[in-house]
Amino acid sequence: MVGMVFLSEGIQKFLFPAIRGAGRFEKIGLPSPEFLGSFVGTFEIVCGILILIGFLTRLASIPLIIIMLVAIATTKSEVLAEKGFWEMMHGSRTDWAMLLGSIFLLIKGAGLWSVDKTLTKNGA
């Protein structure tokens, strides 16, 4: 699930850059929005695929954790200040789910049917 959501979001940053990529980064005031849109989108696609197939799962989860921490900090702090804790939590529930899912993958790694597990079974 984590891999598929990040893959989808990464693709959308290229398909709809004005609302999901550079335009979004520009709206929230991040520097170099064109670069960031492509940079973040590429990491979401690559790491999403790696997590989906269970290859380098722990390593792939690290950039996604960073992406989610930055997303929460840059898009939810204003909501917290203006509307309070519960409104911020409601509006960021998907962000928190993706962050916690990525942290889980960092700690536990891939599952039984993953490339990572196959490689460790075969001594690679």
JSON list of C-alpha atoms in Angstrom, two decimals:
[
{"chain": "A", "resi": 1, "resn": "MET", "atom": "CA", "xyz": [0.00, 0.00, 0.00]},
{"chain": "A", "resi": 2, "resn": "VAL", "atom": "CA", "xyz": [2.76, 2.48, 0.95]},
{"chain": "A", "resi": 3, "resn": "GLY", "atom": "CA", "xyz": [4.64, 1.80, -2.28]},
{"chain": "A", "resi": 4, "resn": "MET", "atom": "CA", "xyz": [1.55, 2.19, -4.45]},
{"chain": "A", "resi": 5, "resn": "VAL", "atom": "CA", "xyz": [0.53, 5.50, -2.88]},
{"chain": "A", "resi": 6, "resn": "PHE", "atom": "CA", "xyz": [4.01, 6.98, -3.33]},
{"chain": "A", "resi": 7, "resn": "LEU", "atom": "CA", "xyz": [4.24, 5.65, -6.90]},
{"chain": "A", "resi": 8, "resn": "SER", "atom": "CA", "xyz": [0.87, 7.22, -7.74]},
{"chain": "A", "resi": 9, "resn": "GLU", "atom": "CA", "xyz": [1.73, 10.55, -6.10]},
{"chain": "A", "resi": 10, "resn": "GLY", "atom": "CA", "xyz": [5.09, 10.66, -7.89]},
{"chain": "A", "resi": 11, "resn": "ILE", "atom": "CA", "xyz": [3.48, 10.05, -11.28]},
{"chain": "A", "resi": 12, "resn": "GLN", "atom": "CA", "xyz": [0.90, 12.75, -10.58]},
{"chain": "A", "resi": 13, "resn": "LYS", "atom": "CA", "xyz": [3.66, 15.29, -9.92]},
{"chain": "A", "resi": 14, "resn": "PHE", "atom": "CA", "xyz": [4.63, 14.87, -13.59]},
{"chain": "A", "resi": 15, "resn": "LEU", "atom": "CA", "xyz": [1.11, 14.52, -15.01]},
{"chain": "A", "resi": 16, "resn": "PHE", "atom": "CA", "xyz": [-0.32, 17.49, -13.11]},
{"chain": "A", "resi": 17, "resn": "PRO", "atom": "CA", "xyz": [2.64, 19.71, -12.20]},
{"chain": "A", "resi": 18, "resn": "ALA", "atom": "CA", "xyz": [0.54, 22.83, -11.62]},
{"chain": "A", "resi": 19, "resn": "ILE", "atom": "CA", "xyz": [-1.44, 21.24, -8.78]},
{"chain": "A", "resi": 20, "resn": "ARG", "atom": "CA", "xyz": [0.67, 18.28, -7.61]},
{"chain": "A", "resi": 21, "resn": "GLY", "atom": "CA", "xyz": [4.25, 19.22, -8.50]},
{"chain": "A", "resi": 22, "resn": "ALA", "atom": "CA", "xyz": [6.03, 22.53, -9.02]},
{"chain": "A", "resi": 23, "resn": "GLY", "atom": "CA", "xyz": [2.83, 24.54, -8.63]},
{"chain": "A", "resi": 24, "resn": "ARG", "atom": "CA", "xyz": [2.16, 23.02, -5.22]},
{"chain": "A", "resi": 25, "resn": "PHE", "atom": "CA", "xyz": [5.73, 23.64, -4.06]},
{"chain": "A", "resi": 26, "resn": "GLU", "atom": "CA", "xyz": [5.56, 27.23, -5.29]},
{"chain": "A", "resi": 27, "resn": "LYS", "atom": "CA", "xyz": [2.23, 27.78, -3.50]},
{"chain": "A", "resi": 28, "resn": "ILE", "atom": "CA", "xyz": [3.66, 26.70, -0.14]},
{"chain": "A", "resi": 29, "resn": "GLY", "atom": "CA", "xyz": [6.76, 28.85, -0.66]},
{"chain": "A", "resi": 30, "resn": "LEU", "atom": "CA", "xyz": [9.49, 26.26, -1.15]},
{"chain": "A", "resi": 31, "resn": "PRO", "atom": "CA", "xyz": [12.55, 27.36, -3.14]},
{"chain": "A", "resi": 32, "resn": "SER", "atom": "CA", "xyz": [13.21, 26.03, -6.67]},
{"chain": "A", "resi": 33, "resn": "PRO", "atom": "CA", "xyz": [9.71, 24.58, -7.14]},
{"chain": "A", "resi": 34, "resn": "GLU", "atom": "CA", "xyz": [10.42, 23.26, -10.67]},
{"chain": "A", "resi": 35, "resn": "PHE", "atom": "CA", "xyz": [13.45, 21.33, -9.46]},
{"chain": "A", "resi": 36, "resn": "LEU", "atom": "CA", "xyz": [11.73, 20.13, -6.29]},
{"chain": "A", "resi": 37, "resn": "GLY", "atom": "CA", "xyz": [8.66, 18.91, -8.18]},
{"chain": "A", "resi": 38, "resn": "SER", "atom": "CA", "xyz": [10.78, 16.70, -10.42]},
{"chain": "A", "resi": 39, "resn": "PHE", "atom": "CA", "xyz": [13.16, 15.69, -7.62]},
{"chain": "A", "resi": 40, "resn": "VAL", "atom": "CA", "xyz": [10.46, 14.65, -5.17]},
{"chain": "A", "resi": 41, "resn": "GLY", "atom": "CA", "xyz": [8.35, 13.05, -7.90]},
{"chain": "A", "resi": 42, "resn": "THR", "atom": "CA", "xyz": [11.29, 10.96, -9.09]},
{"chain": "A", "resi": 43, "resn": "PHE", "atom": "CA", "xyz": [12.08, 9.76, -5.57]},
{"chain": "A", "resi": 44, "resn": "GLU", "atom": "CA", "xyz": [8.42, 8.90, -4.96]},
{"chain": "A", "resi": 45, "resn": "ILE", "atom": "CA", "xyz": [8.27, 6.86, -8.17]},
{"chain": "A", "resi": 46, "resn": "VAL", "atom": "CA", "xyz": [11.58, 5.04, -7.72]},
{"chain": "A", "resi": 47, "resn": "CYS", "atom": "CA", "xyz": [11.18, 4.37, -4.00]},
{"chain": "A", "resi": 48, "resn": "GLY", "atom": "CA", "xyz": [7.52, 3.45, -4.46]},
{"chain": "A", "resi": 49, "resn": "ILE", "atom": "CA", "xyz": [8.48, 0.80, -7.03]},
{"chain": "A", "resi": 50, "resn": "LEU", "atom": "CA", "xyz": [11.30, -0.50, -4.83]},
{"chain": "A", "resi": 51, "resn": "ILE", "atom": "CA", "xyz": [8.90, -0.89, -1.90]},
{"chain": "A", "resi": 52, "resn": "LEU", "atom": "CA", "xyz": [6.25, -2.53, -4.10]},
{"chain": "A", "resi": 53, "resn": "ILE", "atom": "CA", "xyz": [8.67, -5.25, -5.18]},
{"chain": "A", "resi": 54, "resn": "GLY", "atom": "CA", "xyz": [10.36, -5.40, -1.81]},
{"chain": "A", "resi": 55, "resn": "PHE", "atom": "CA", "xyz": [13.84, -4.56, -3.03]},
{"chain": "A", "resi": 56, "resn": "LEU", "atom": "CA", "xyz": [16.09, -2.35, -0.87]},
{"chain": "A", "resi": 57, "resn": "THR", "atom": "CA", "xyz": [12.99, -1.69, 1.19]},
{"chain": "A", "resi": 58, "resn": "ARG", "atom": "CA", "xyz": [14.67, -0.18, 4.23]},
{"chain": "A", "resi": 59, "resn": "LEU", "atom": "CA", "xyz": [16.86, 2.09, 2.11]},
{"chain": "A", "resi": 60, "resn": "ALA", "atom": "CA", "xyz": [13.91, 3.14, -0.06]},
{"chain": "A", "resi": 61, "resn": "SER", "atom": "CA", "xyz": [11.86, 4.10, 2.98]},
{"chain": "A", "resi": 62, "resn": "ILE", "atom": "CA", "xyz": [14.36, 6.74, 4.15]},
{"chain": "A", "resi": 63, "resn": "PRO", "atom": "CA", "xyz": [13.73, 9.37, 1.42]},
{"chain": "A", "resi": 64, "resn": "LEU", "atom": "CA", "xyz": [9.99, 8.78, 1.80]},
{"chain": "A", "resi": 65, "resn": "ILE", "atom": "CA", "xyz": [10.18, 9.46, 5.54]},
{"chain": "A", "resi": 66, "resn": "ILE", "atom": "CA", "xyz": [12.01, 12.71, 4.81]},
{"chain": "A", "resi": 67, "resn": "ILE", "atom": "CA", "xyz": [9.44, 13.68, 2.15]},
{"chain": "A", "resi": 68, "resn": "MET", "atom": "CA", "xyz": [6.58, 13.08, 4.58]},
{"chain": "A", "resi": 69, "resn": "LEU", "atom": "CA", "xyz": [8.23, 15.00, 7.43]},
{"chain": "A", "resi": 70, "resn": "VAL", "atom": "CA", "xyz": [8.79, 17.99, 5.14]},
{"chain": "A", "resi": 71, "resn": "ALA", "atom": "CA", "xyz": [5.23, 17.70, 3.78]},
{"chain": "A", "resi": 72, "resn": "ILE", "atom": "CA", "xyz": [3.73, 17.72, 7.26]},
{"chain": "A", "resi": 73, "resn": "ALA", "atom": "CA", "xyz": [5.96, 20.57, 8.45]},
{"chain": "A", "resi": 74, "resn": "THR", "atom": "CA", "xyz": [5.37, 22.79, 5.42]},
{"chain": "A", "resi": 75, "resn": "THR", "atom": "CA", "xyz": [1.68, 22.21, 4.80]},
{"chain": "A", "resi": 76, "resn": "LYS", "atom": "CA", "xyz": [0.17, 21.49, 8.20]},
{"chain": "A", "resi": 77, "resn": "SER", "atom": "CA", "xyz": [1.86, 23.96, 10.55]},
{"chain": "A", "resi": 78, "resn": "GLU", "atom": "CA", "xyz": [-0.31, 26.82, 9.26]},
{"chain": "A", "resi": 79, "resn": "VAL", "atom": "CA", "xyz": [-3.46, 24.73, 9.80]},
{"chain": "A", "resi": 80, "resn": "LEU", "atom": "CA", "xyz": [-2.28, 23.94, 13.31]},
{"chain": "A", "resi": 81, "resn": "ALA", "atom": "CA", "xyz": [-1.70, 27.62, 14.09]},
{"chain": "A", "resi": 82, "resn": "GLU", "atom": "CA", "xyz": [-4.98, 28.82, 12.57]},
{"chain": "A", "resi": 83, "resn": "LYS", "atom": "CA", "xyz": [-7.46, 26.01, 13.25]},
{"chain": "A", "resi": 84, "resn": "GLY", "atom": "CA", "xyz": [-5.96, 23.94, 16.03]},
{"chain": "A", "resi": 85, "resn": "PHE", "atom": "CA", "xyz": [-4.64, 20.47, 16.67]},
{"chain": "A", "resi": 86, "resn": "TRP", "atom": "CA", "xyz": [-7.68, 18.39, 15.72]},
{"chain": "A", "resi": 87, "resn": "GLU", "atom": "CA", "xyz": [-8.24, 20.13, 12.39]},
{"chain": "A", "resi": 88, "resn": "MET", "atom": "CA", "xyz": [-4.54, 19.66, 11.58]},
{"chain": "A", "resi": 89, "resn": "MET", "atom": "CA", "xyz": [-4.74, 15.97, 12.51]},
{"chain": "A", "resi": 90, "resn": "HIS", "atom": "CA", "xyz": [-7.84, 15.48, 10.38]},
{"chain": "A", "resi": 91, "resn": "GLY", "atom": "CA", "xyz": [-6.27, 17.20, 7.39]},
{"chain": "A", "resi": 92, "resn": "SER", "atom": "CA", "xyz": [-3.01, 15.30, 7.69]},
{"chain": "A", "resi": 93, "resn": "ARG", "atom": "CA", "xyz": [-4.27, 11.78, 8.41]},
{"chain": "A", "resi": 94, "resn": "THR", "atom": "CA", "xyz": [-2.99, 10.41, 5.09]},
{"chain": "A", "resi": 95, "resn": "ASP", "atom": "CA", "xyz": [0.37, 12.11, 5.60]},
{"chain": "A", "resi": 96, "resn": "TRP", "atom": "CA", "xyz": [0.71, 10.54, 9.05]},
{"chain": "A", "resi": 97, "resn": "ALA", "atom": "CA", "xyz": [-0.34, 7.12, 7.74]},
{"chain": "A", "resi": 98, "resn": "MET", "atom": "CA", "xyz": [2.29, 7.29, 4.99]},
{"chain": "A", "resi": 99, "resn": "LEU", "atom": "CA", "xyz": [4.95, 8.50, 7.44]},
{"chain": "A", "resi": 100, "resn": "LEU", "atom": "CA", "xyz": [4.19, 5.74, 9.94]},
{"chain": "A", "resi": 101, "resn": "GLY", "atom": "CA", "xyz": [3.98, 3.12, 7.17]},
{"chain": "A", "resi": 102, "resn": "SER", "atom": "CA", "xyz": [7.39, 4.21, 5.91]},
{"chain": "A", "resi": 103, "resn": "ILE", "atom": "CA", "xyz": [8.85, 4.11, 9.43]},
{"chain": "A", "resi": 104, "resn": "PHE", "atom": "CA", "xyz": [7.43, 0.60, 9.86]},
{"chain": "A", "resi": 105, "resn": "LEU", "atom": "CA", "xyz": [9.15, -0.50, 6.63]},
{"chain": "A", "resi": 106, "resn": "LEU", "atom": "CA", "xyz": [12.42, 1.06, 7.79]},
{"chain": "A", "resi": 107, "resn": "ILE", "atom": "CA", "xyz": [12.25, -0.90, 11.05]},
{"chain": "A", "resi": 108, "resn": "LYS", "atom": "CA", "xyz": [10.81, -4.22, 9.85]},
{"chain": "A", "resi": 109, "resn": "GLY", "atom": "CA", "xyz": [11.92, -4.35, 6.22]},
{"chain": "A", "resi": 110, "resn": "ALA", "atom": "CA", "xyz": [10.13, -6.20, 3.45]},
{"chain": "A", "resi": 111, "resn": "GLY", "atom": "CA", "xyz": [7.79, -9.16, 3.82]},
{"chain": "A", "resi": 112, "resn": "LEU", "atom": "CA", "xyz": [8.11, -12.84, 3.03]},
{"chain": "A", "resi": 113, "resn": "TRP", "atom": "CA", "xyz": [7.37, -12.51, -0.68]},
{"chain": "A", "resi": 114, "resn": "SER", "atom": "CA", "xyz": [9.89, -9.75, -1.34]},
{"chain": "A", "resi": 115, "resn": "VAL", "atom": "CA", "xyz": [13.04, -9.61, -3.42]},
{"chain": "A", "resi": 116, "resn": "ASP", "atom": "CA", "xyz": [14.93, -8.69, -0.24]},
{"chain": "A", "resi": 117, "resn": "LYS", "atom": "CA", "xyz": [13.79, -11.90, 1.48]},
{"chain": "A", "resi": 118, "resn": "THR", "atom": "CA", "xyz": [14.63, -14.01, -1.59]},
{"chain": "A", "resi": 119, "resn": "LEU", "atom": "CA", "xyz": [18.12, -12.53, -1.78]},
{"chain": "A", "resi": 120, "resn": "THR", "atom": "CA", "xyz": [18.82, -13.13, 1.92]},
{"chain": "A", "resi": 121, "resn": "LYS", "atom": "CA", "xyz": [17.58, -16.73, 1.63]},
{"chain": "A", "resi": 122, "resn": "ASN", "atom": "CA", "xyz": [19.94, -17.33, -1.28]},
{"chain": "A", "resi": 123, "resn": "GLY", "atom": "CA", "xyz": [22.89, -15.75, 0.54]},
{"chain": "A", "resi": 124, "resn": "ALA", "atom": "CA", "xyz": [23.21, -12.73, -1.75]}
]
